[in-house]
Amino acid sequence: MSQPTEKPSNGNPPAKWEPRIVAFFCNWCTYTAADLAGVSRMKHAANVRIIRVMCSGRVDPQFVLEAFAKGADGVLIGGCHFGDCHYVEGNYKAARRIRMLRRVLAEMGIEADRFRLEWISASEGEKVKLVVNDMAEKVKALGPLGLPGRFTEFDREMEHLEAEAGVKEVAHAG
Amino acid sequence: MHDATPTNGTPRIGFYVCHCGTNIAGIVDVKALAEYVATLNGVVVSREYKYMCSDPGQELIQQDIREQNLNRVVVASCSPLLHEHTFRHATEKAGLNPFFFQMVNIRENVAWVHEDKVAATQKAKDLARAAIRRVFFHKALEPKKVPINPAVLVVGGGIAGIHAALTLANAGKHVYLVEREPTIGGHMAMFDKTFPTLDCAACILTPKMSAVKSHPNITLWTYSEVANVDGYVGSYKIKVKRKPRYIKEDLCVGCMECVTACIYKDARFPDEFNVGLSKRKPVYIPFPQATPQVVLFDPETCLQLKKGKCTQTCIEACDRKCIDFTQTEEFKEIEVGTIILATGFKPFDPAKTPYYGYGTYPNVYTALEVERLVNASGPTGGEVVLRDGSHPKAVGIVHCVGSRDEKTNRWCSRVCCMYSLKLAHLVKEHTGAEVYNFYIDMRTPGKSYEEFYDKLLKEGVHFIRGRVAEVTDWAMTPQEEGKLIVRVEDTLIGSVRRVPLDMVILAQGLEPRSDAQEVRRLFNISCATEGFFLERHPKLAPVNTFTDGVFIAGACQGPRDIPDTVAQAGAAAAEALALIDAGHMELEPNTAFIREEDCSGCKSCVPLCPYKAISFLEDKKKAWINEALCKGCGTCVAACPSGSIVQNLFEDEQIFNEIDGLLSELAQV
Amino acid sequence: MPDKPKVAFYWCASCGGCEESVVDLAEGILGVVDAVDIVFWPVAMDFKRHDVEAMADGSILVSLINGAVRSTEQEEMVRMLRRKSQLVIAYGACAQLGGIPGLANQFDREQILKFVYEESPSTQNAEKTYPTLKFQENGRTATLPEMHRLVRTLDQVIPVDYYLPGCPPTPKLLQQALTALLSGAAPPKGAVLAPDIALCEECPRKDTKPADLSFTAFKRPHTSELDPEKCLLTQGFLCMGPATRGGCEALCVQGNMPCSGCFGPTSRVKDQGAKFFSSICSNVVATDEKEIDATLATIPDPVGTFYRYGLAASLLRARMGRQAEA
C-alpha cells in the first residue's frame, strides 16, 4: 500500500471530548418542556443543541442525515405523545419516517444509541433532563462519530495523485 | 418600512446578548459571546446589555437598525416563547420587517440548566452561530390577519362559566353557554355557606343563574356537550350535542306534576345532586333552583324509556303536553370566534385512600356529602346526622385527603383548609358536638381568611397538627367501642394520639376531571403534569392557553376558591373581549406553500393535511395549499419527495444552515 | 477553416451503457461526428492516454465522463481530462451520483475483494489467489491501479460543469445537451441538463393515481404482477418517480417497471433516498410501532432501494464503522 498509515479518527478522542448532539424539538410539547426544565432549574448535561420546529412532522430525514454528516455525534428528536400533537397527526408521520430512518442508519453503520426519538409533553420538564443526560452518557460511551473527519481521512487517498498531477502540470508546461 | 432585502445579498446582522441581570450573565460569559459573534461573517454589530427586553434594550436594537443599516437582528436571551414577539415588535418599529429577526434561547435552555460555565458558554456560542447562519436566509413576511367572530362559546356552567358568560353578554357579545349537567350551578350550587363570609352559596349564585337564563345575549344549552371543534381563532365551527330530556324545554314550567304522578310512588334511585345521600325518581329536577327550571327523564331508570311499557301517568299529569318520549339527541352547529373552558374540577375520591375508611365505615363522610347535610335544602333538611339518624357528639375533620400526598396527589388543593374550618363551624353550630380538625398546615391566605381561622380558634374547635394515619373502628378501650378512632401523631406535643369520634369528615382535595384529556384534545390545548389544563404562562398569562382563541378559567386550570375563580372568569372574558374588539388577530406567518413551477403533481402531499388545506387542482394537475387553512406544522414540507413545498419561517435552507452553524466549529470543551 | 471543437469520452467505473447511449443517437451520431472532433474514446476509438497527455490544457471543448471514480487510474484520467478540457460533463448516473457502483460504499475494499475472489458462489479459487498491485518477474515489473477505499461521484474528485442524468442518459437528452453547448447557448454552470421537476409530471399513468394514496404494504416487481395501466406506486410498488427528476419520458414505466430513481433528485433535494422514504412513510397507514415496522418490513433492502444510484452522492455517502486506514 502506498498510503501512509493513519491514526483512526475515532479511536482515541481527546480526554475532554464531549459529544455534540443536535436536537429537533417541536414547539408545543418538547420545546415547552425544555423551557419548563429551565424554569424549574433542572440541571442537565450541556451536550444538546436545540433546533426548534413547529411540529415533529417537520423533521425531514435529510435534517438528521445532514446533522450526522456535518459532525453531530448524536441526533435527538422530541415530539408530542401520540394523540397530543398540536397539529393532530404530525407526530405519527414523524414516527413512521423515523422507523425507516433507523433502519437506514443501522445499515450505514451508525450505532442505534446515536439517534433517538422521544415523546415528551409540555409538562414533562423532568423527562427532558433525564433523556438529555441519558443520551449524553450513551453517546459519550460510543465516542465521536466524526463523519467530516472520516471523509477527510478517506480523501487522503486522493492527495498524492492530486500532488502528482500538479508536478506533471509543471513538467508539461515546458 | 424601508426595503429590507439585502441589495447584493450581503447580510448586515446585529447581534445582542442579554445578561438578564445575572440570570444569564451568571453562567454564560456574555462578553466573550458578544466578542466571538462579532467575528462571524455578516455580523456588523455585536453588543451585550443587562436587560434587552426593557425599553433601553429595545432602543439599542432600533438605533442600530437605523444608524448601522442592519437588515437582520439576532437576540440571544430568554425563550422565544416569552419574548420573540417583543423583539419582533421592536424590530418592526425601527422600520425592518419583523421576520428578519431570530432569537437564541440561552437562558431556559442554557444558563438555567447548566452549571459548567465553560460548557454553557460554548453551547451559547454554537447556538448563536447557528442563528446567525439561519437568519441570513430569512425573508420579509406579513402576518396573516384573521377576523374574529364576536360570538363566544363558554364550556361549563359553574360559577366560572356563569360569570364569564354574563360579563361577555353584558358587553353586548353573544354567548353560547354549554353545560353537561341538566342545570348550571356546578359545585357551588351544592355548597351551603361559603367561606369566609359564610354567605349562603345559593343566595349569591341563584341570581346569577337566573340572569344567565334571562339574558337576551346568552343561549343556554344544558344537558349538552361539545362534540366537535373545527377551525381556528376567530372562526371556530362547533358541533354541540344536546342530550334528550324527553321534555319540550320551552314548554315545561317546572311545576313537577309529572314527578308527583310518576308510576314510582317512592323515590328509589340515587340522587346525584345530593351525592347519593337521598333518592329521586326517574323523572326529576336536580334541585329546586335548577336552571333551567325543567325536569328530565333518566333513560336508565324510567320504565317507558328502558322497557317501553308504562302507563305513562306522567303524560296524563302534564297539562302543557311537554313530555315527548320520542326525543333523540340533537346536534347544533354554531360559529364562534373564541372559546372559554370552565369545566371545573372533580372531588378526590377517597376510595383511593382506604386507610381513611370511606366506604368501609358508614360514618366516614366526604366533605361534599357533609355540605349537603348542613344545607337546609339538603337530604336531611340541614340536620347533621349519622347514617342511623342520630346526632354525632364528636366529629373529626381530616385535612389533606388526596392532597400534599406522595401516594395520591402532590399538590395542595388550596380550598380544603378553609372549607374544613367552615364545616367545623357549621357542624358545631348545628350539632354542638366536639369538633376536631386534623391538619398539616393551616393555609388561609385570602382576604379575611386568617381572621376566619382566628374566629374558629376562639369557638372551641380542637386543632391537632398531624397527618392522620388511619381511621379505624378497632377499639382498644371500652370508651372506644362503637366509635371511629382517628390515629394521628400530634406533632405539637410529640406523641401519637387516638381520638374517638362519631363522625369523620374527609376534606377531599380537588383533581382534574376524569375526562380532562379528552376535553383538552377536543379543543387542542395541553394539560400540565397534574392533569389540569395548561396555561400559557403561570404568572403572566394564567387564563390563556397555547392555542390562540381558547381560554381557561376556574378550577379546570388548578384548584382555587370562588373569589379567584370569579376573577379568572372575568379575566378570560376580558381576553376574549380584547380579541373581539380588536376585530382581528395576527397569526404567525409560518404557513406552507407549494411552488407551482416545481410541483410534479405526484399527489403525495394531498392526504397528509389534517386540516384538508392541500388539494389537487385538476386543471393544472398540481397540488395547492389553501393558506387560510394551513396551520404551519410543516409535515407536508418534510414529505414532499421533490422538495417543492416551502414553509415560511422554517424553510429547508434556513434549517440546513442552522444545523451547519451548530456544528461548523469543533467544540473542544 | 476553423478547427472542429474537440470532444472526449471516457469511462470510469461503468457498465458501458453510457457509451452505448451515445451510439444510440443512431443517425444523429453522424451529425455529432460531423460537427466535432472526437479526440479520445477508449471504447470506440484507438487514441491512447499519451495522446491526451500531449494535448494542451483547455484544448478539449468538452469531456463527457461516465462512470464513478473508484480506482487510481480513473482518478488520474479524470484529473488529466479536467486539465485538458474547458468543460467537463458528468455523464450518466454513475458520474453524477455514484450510480450502482456506489452501492459498494456499504462494504470495505477487503470485504469486496474477499467476496469476489473467495466467497461468491461462482468463484473457483482454491489457492486464494488475489490480485496484487505490483508483480515482479524476470526483472520486469507489472502494476495494477489501486482500488480506492470509497466510490466517488465525479464532482467529488474534479470540478464538474454540467450533469447529464440517467442510467444511461437518453439519446434525446444527449442531443439537446450537445446542441446547446455547440451553439454557444450554454445553461448556467453546475446545471443538471434535465427538467427540474419530478417524473410524475410527464408520467403517462399520472391520472390513475388517486389523491388519497396510503400504504399498508409494499410489493416487489419480481413477486407480484404489474398492471400495465395503473400508477405503479398506487399498485404498491416502490416507484421512485415522485422523488426523481423527469426528462426520460418515463421509459421504465412505459416498460411496465417502476422508476428506480436513476435521474437523481431535483435541485431542491440534498438526499434523494431520504426524501423518497420520507414521503412514502408519511402515507403509511399504521399508527403503532409494531404495525409500522411490519409495513416497512416489506421493503427488505432500504439502502439498495432508496439509494440504488445515489449512495455515493447521499449525505452519509458510505457505511461507517469501516476503518479509514487499511
XYZ file of C-alpha atoms in Angstrom, chain C residues 54-276:
223
model
C 0.231 15.579 -25.293
C -2.716 17.967 -25.741
C -2.509 21.489 -24.476
C -4.516 22.375 -21.382
C -8.014 23.523 -22.200
C -7.779 22.360 -25.770
C -10.679 19.960 -25.485
C -14.020 21.768 -25.551
C -15.908 19.183 -23.570
C -15.123 15.839 -21.977
C -18.091 13.608 -21.277
C -17.012 11.350 -18.471
C -19.219 8.497 -17.324
C -18.803 6.021 -14.533
C -17.986 6.514 -10.871
C -14.421 7.084 -9.749
C -13.178 4.001 -7.966
C -9.533 3.491 -8.846
C -6.304 5.446 -9.029
C -6.268 5.059 -12.781
C -9.726 6.567 -13.109
C -8.759 9.359 -10.774
C -5.637 10.092 -12.763
C -7.502 10.125 -16.073
C -10.295 12.378 -14.916
C -7.820 14.833 -13.431
C -5.965 14.878 -16.683
C -9.109 15.344 -18.743
C -10.163 18.139 -16.421
C -6.917 19.959 -17.155
C -7.213 19.405 -20.840
C -10.886 20.411 -21.129
C -12.823 23.626 -20.958
C -15.933 21.845 -19.881
C -16.463 18.545 -18.140
C -19.861 16.868 -18.191
C -20.606 14.178 -15.643
C -22.353 11.797 -17.972
C -24.852 9.385 -16.549
C -25.935 8.354 -13.074
C -22.600 6.875 -12.065
C -20.660 10.040 -12.747
C -23.383 12.249 -11.309
C -24.423 10.244 -8.279
C -22.067 7.279 -7.998
C -24.594 5.023 -9.634
C -24.927 1.341 -8.883
C -21.189 1.005 -8.287
C -21.800 3.466 -5.445
C -23.552 0.728 -3.505
C -20.083 -0.700 -2.929
C -19.719 2.024 -0.309
C -21.617 -0.280 2.018
C -18.570 -2.522 2.141
C -14.869 -2.454 2.821
C -12.480 -2.897 -0.024
C -11.332 -6.017 1.798
C -14.876 -7.362 2.032
C -15.378 -6.820 -1.678
C -12.145 -8.453 -2.685
C -12.871 -11.356 -0.405
C -16.311 -11.850 -1.889
C -15.121 -11.660 -5.450
C -12.029 -13.787 -5.084
C -13.175 -16.278 -2.492
C -16.738 -16.295 -1.354
C -19.005 -15.714 -4.304
C -20.959 -18.840 -5.324
C -19.364 -18.953 -8.743
C -15.771 -18.315 -7.693
C -13.380 -21.200 -8.048
C -10.171 -20.106 -6.443
C -8.931 -22.808 -4.113
C -5.453 -21.252 -3.950
C -6.986 -17.969 -2.780
C -5.121 -16.014 -5.386
C -5.714 -12.289 -5.014
C -4.578 -9.559 -7.374
C -1.567 -7.666 -6.126
C -0.638 -4.128 -7.012
C 2.864 -4.982 -8.019
C 4.266 -8.111 -9.599
C 7.845 -8.720 -10.477
C 9.184 -11.497 -12.610
C 12.289 -11.857 -14.721
C 13.346 -8.348 -13.845
C 10.129 -6.884 -15.123
C 7.521 -5.168 -13.007
C 3.828 -5.057 -13.688
C 1.493 -2.820 -11.672
C -2.240 -2.536 -11.267
C -4.165 0.598 -10.449
C -5.242 0.665 -6.861
C -8.849 0.388 -5.829
C -9.907 3.400 -3.738
C -11.484 2.736 -0.410
C -14.501 4.845 -1.392
C -16.570 5.092 -4.558
C -16.863 8.727 -5.544
C -19.018 10.794 -7.821
C -17.123 12.708 -10.457
C -17.552 16.013 -8.700
C -16.097 14.603 -5.509
C -12.822 14.335 -7.456
C -12.767 17.159 -10.003
C -14.884 20.276 -10.577
C -17.763 19.440 -12.944
C -19.563 21.897 -15.233
C -22.728 20.024 -16.147
C -24.521 16.822 -15.364
C -26.399 14.613 -17.783
C -28.514 12.355 -15.635
C -29.751 8.882 -16.370
C -28.739 5.305 -16.416
C -27.994 5.929 -19.177
C -28.997 9.434 -20.303
C -31.474 9.178 -23.118
C -30.293 9.961 -26.628
C -32.730 12.844 -26.691
C -31.163 14.448 -23.641
C -27.681 13.973 -25.033
C -28.714 15.512 -28.336
C -30.224 18.519 -26.565
C -27.151 18.949 -24.406
C -24.674 18.773 -27.268
C -26.733 21.126 -29.377
C -26.915 23.672 -26.597
C -23.214 23.516 -25.912
C -22.156 23.649 -29.515
C -24.465 26.507 -30.320
C -22.982 28.545 -27.514
C -26.306 28.747 -25.655
C -24.929 27.057 -22.584
C -27.036 26.863 -19.434
C -25.627 28.204 -16.144
C -22.659 26.253 -14.798
C -23.456 23.419 -12.451
C -26.797 22.697 -14.064
C -28.268 19.256 -14.436
C -29.346 19.041 -18.071
C -32.853 17.736 -17.496
C -36.100 19.311 -16.245
C -36.023 20.270 -12.569
C -39.339 18.629 -11.805
C -40.212 15.111 -10.669
C -41.050 12.332 -13.089
C -44.744 12.174 -12.185
C -45.252 15.319 -14.203
C -44.610 13.538 -17.502
C -45.678 10.056 -16.491
C -48.395 8.587 -18.748
C -50.023 6.894 -15.747
C -50.329 10.096 -13.749
C -54.086 10.337 -13.952
C -54.581 6.889 -12.459
C -53.009 7.947 -9.164
C -55.594 8.838 -6.515
C -55.205 11.885 -4.294
C -55.569 9.830 -1.110
C -52.957 7.138 -1.598
C -51.876 5.299 1.520
C -49.900 2.108 2.167
C -50.256 -0.975 4.297
C -47.564 -2.961 2.472
C -45.229 -2.680 -0.479
C -44.763 -5.061 -3.373
C -41.709 -6.096 -5.327
C -41.742 -6.428 -9.108
C -40.424 -9.986 -9.156
C -43.095 -11.334 -6.833
C -46.223 -9.515 -7.988
C -47.999 -8.807 -11.214
C -47.740 -5.305 -12.550
C -50.858 -3.795 -14.057
C -49.697 -2.085 -17.240
C -52.182 0.772 -16.974
C -52.225 1.926 -13.365
C -49.769 4.110 -11.498
C -47.161 1.744 -10.102
C -46.895 3.411 -6.711
C -50.651 3.094 -6.376
C -50.248 -0.618 -7.019
C -47.842 -0.759 -4.103
C -44.580 -0.929 -5.996
C -41.788 1.363 -4.914
C -41.792 3.674 -7.885
C -39.382 6.484 -7.179
C -40.968 8.744 -9.742
C -42.127 11.336 -7.215
C -38.570 11.759 -5.945
C -36.779 11.568 -9.267
C -36.065 14.216 -11.829
C -38.001 13.825 -15.062
C -36.801 14.170 -18.639
C -36.590 10.468 -19.516
C -40.192 10.354 -20.730
C -40.848 7.668 -18.104
C -39.265 4.959 -20.226
C -39.140 2.406 -17.429
C -42.778 2.969 -16.530
C -43.695 2.633 -20.155
C -41.861 -0.679 -19.985
C -44.104 -1.591 -17.021
C -41.370 -1.335 -14.424
C -41.311 1.131 -11.564
C -38.877 4.018 -11.732
C -35.761 3.248 -9.738
C -34.528 6.823 -9.455
C -31.629 6.960 -11.905
C -32.031 10.629 -12.811
C -31.358 11.610 -9.242
C -33.226 14.185 -7.183
C -34.425 17.642 -8.118
C -32.132 20.547 -7.289
C -34.147 21.268 -4.146
C -33.296 17.948 -2.519
C -29.996 17.023 -0.914
C -30.630 13.335 -0.317
C -32.937 11.588 -2.761
C -33.331 8.369 -0.811
C -34.288 10.199 2.373
C -36.890 12.332 0.647
C -38.458 9.362 -1.045
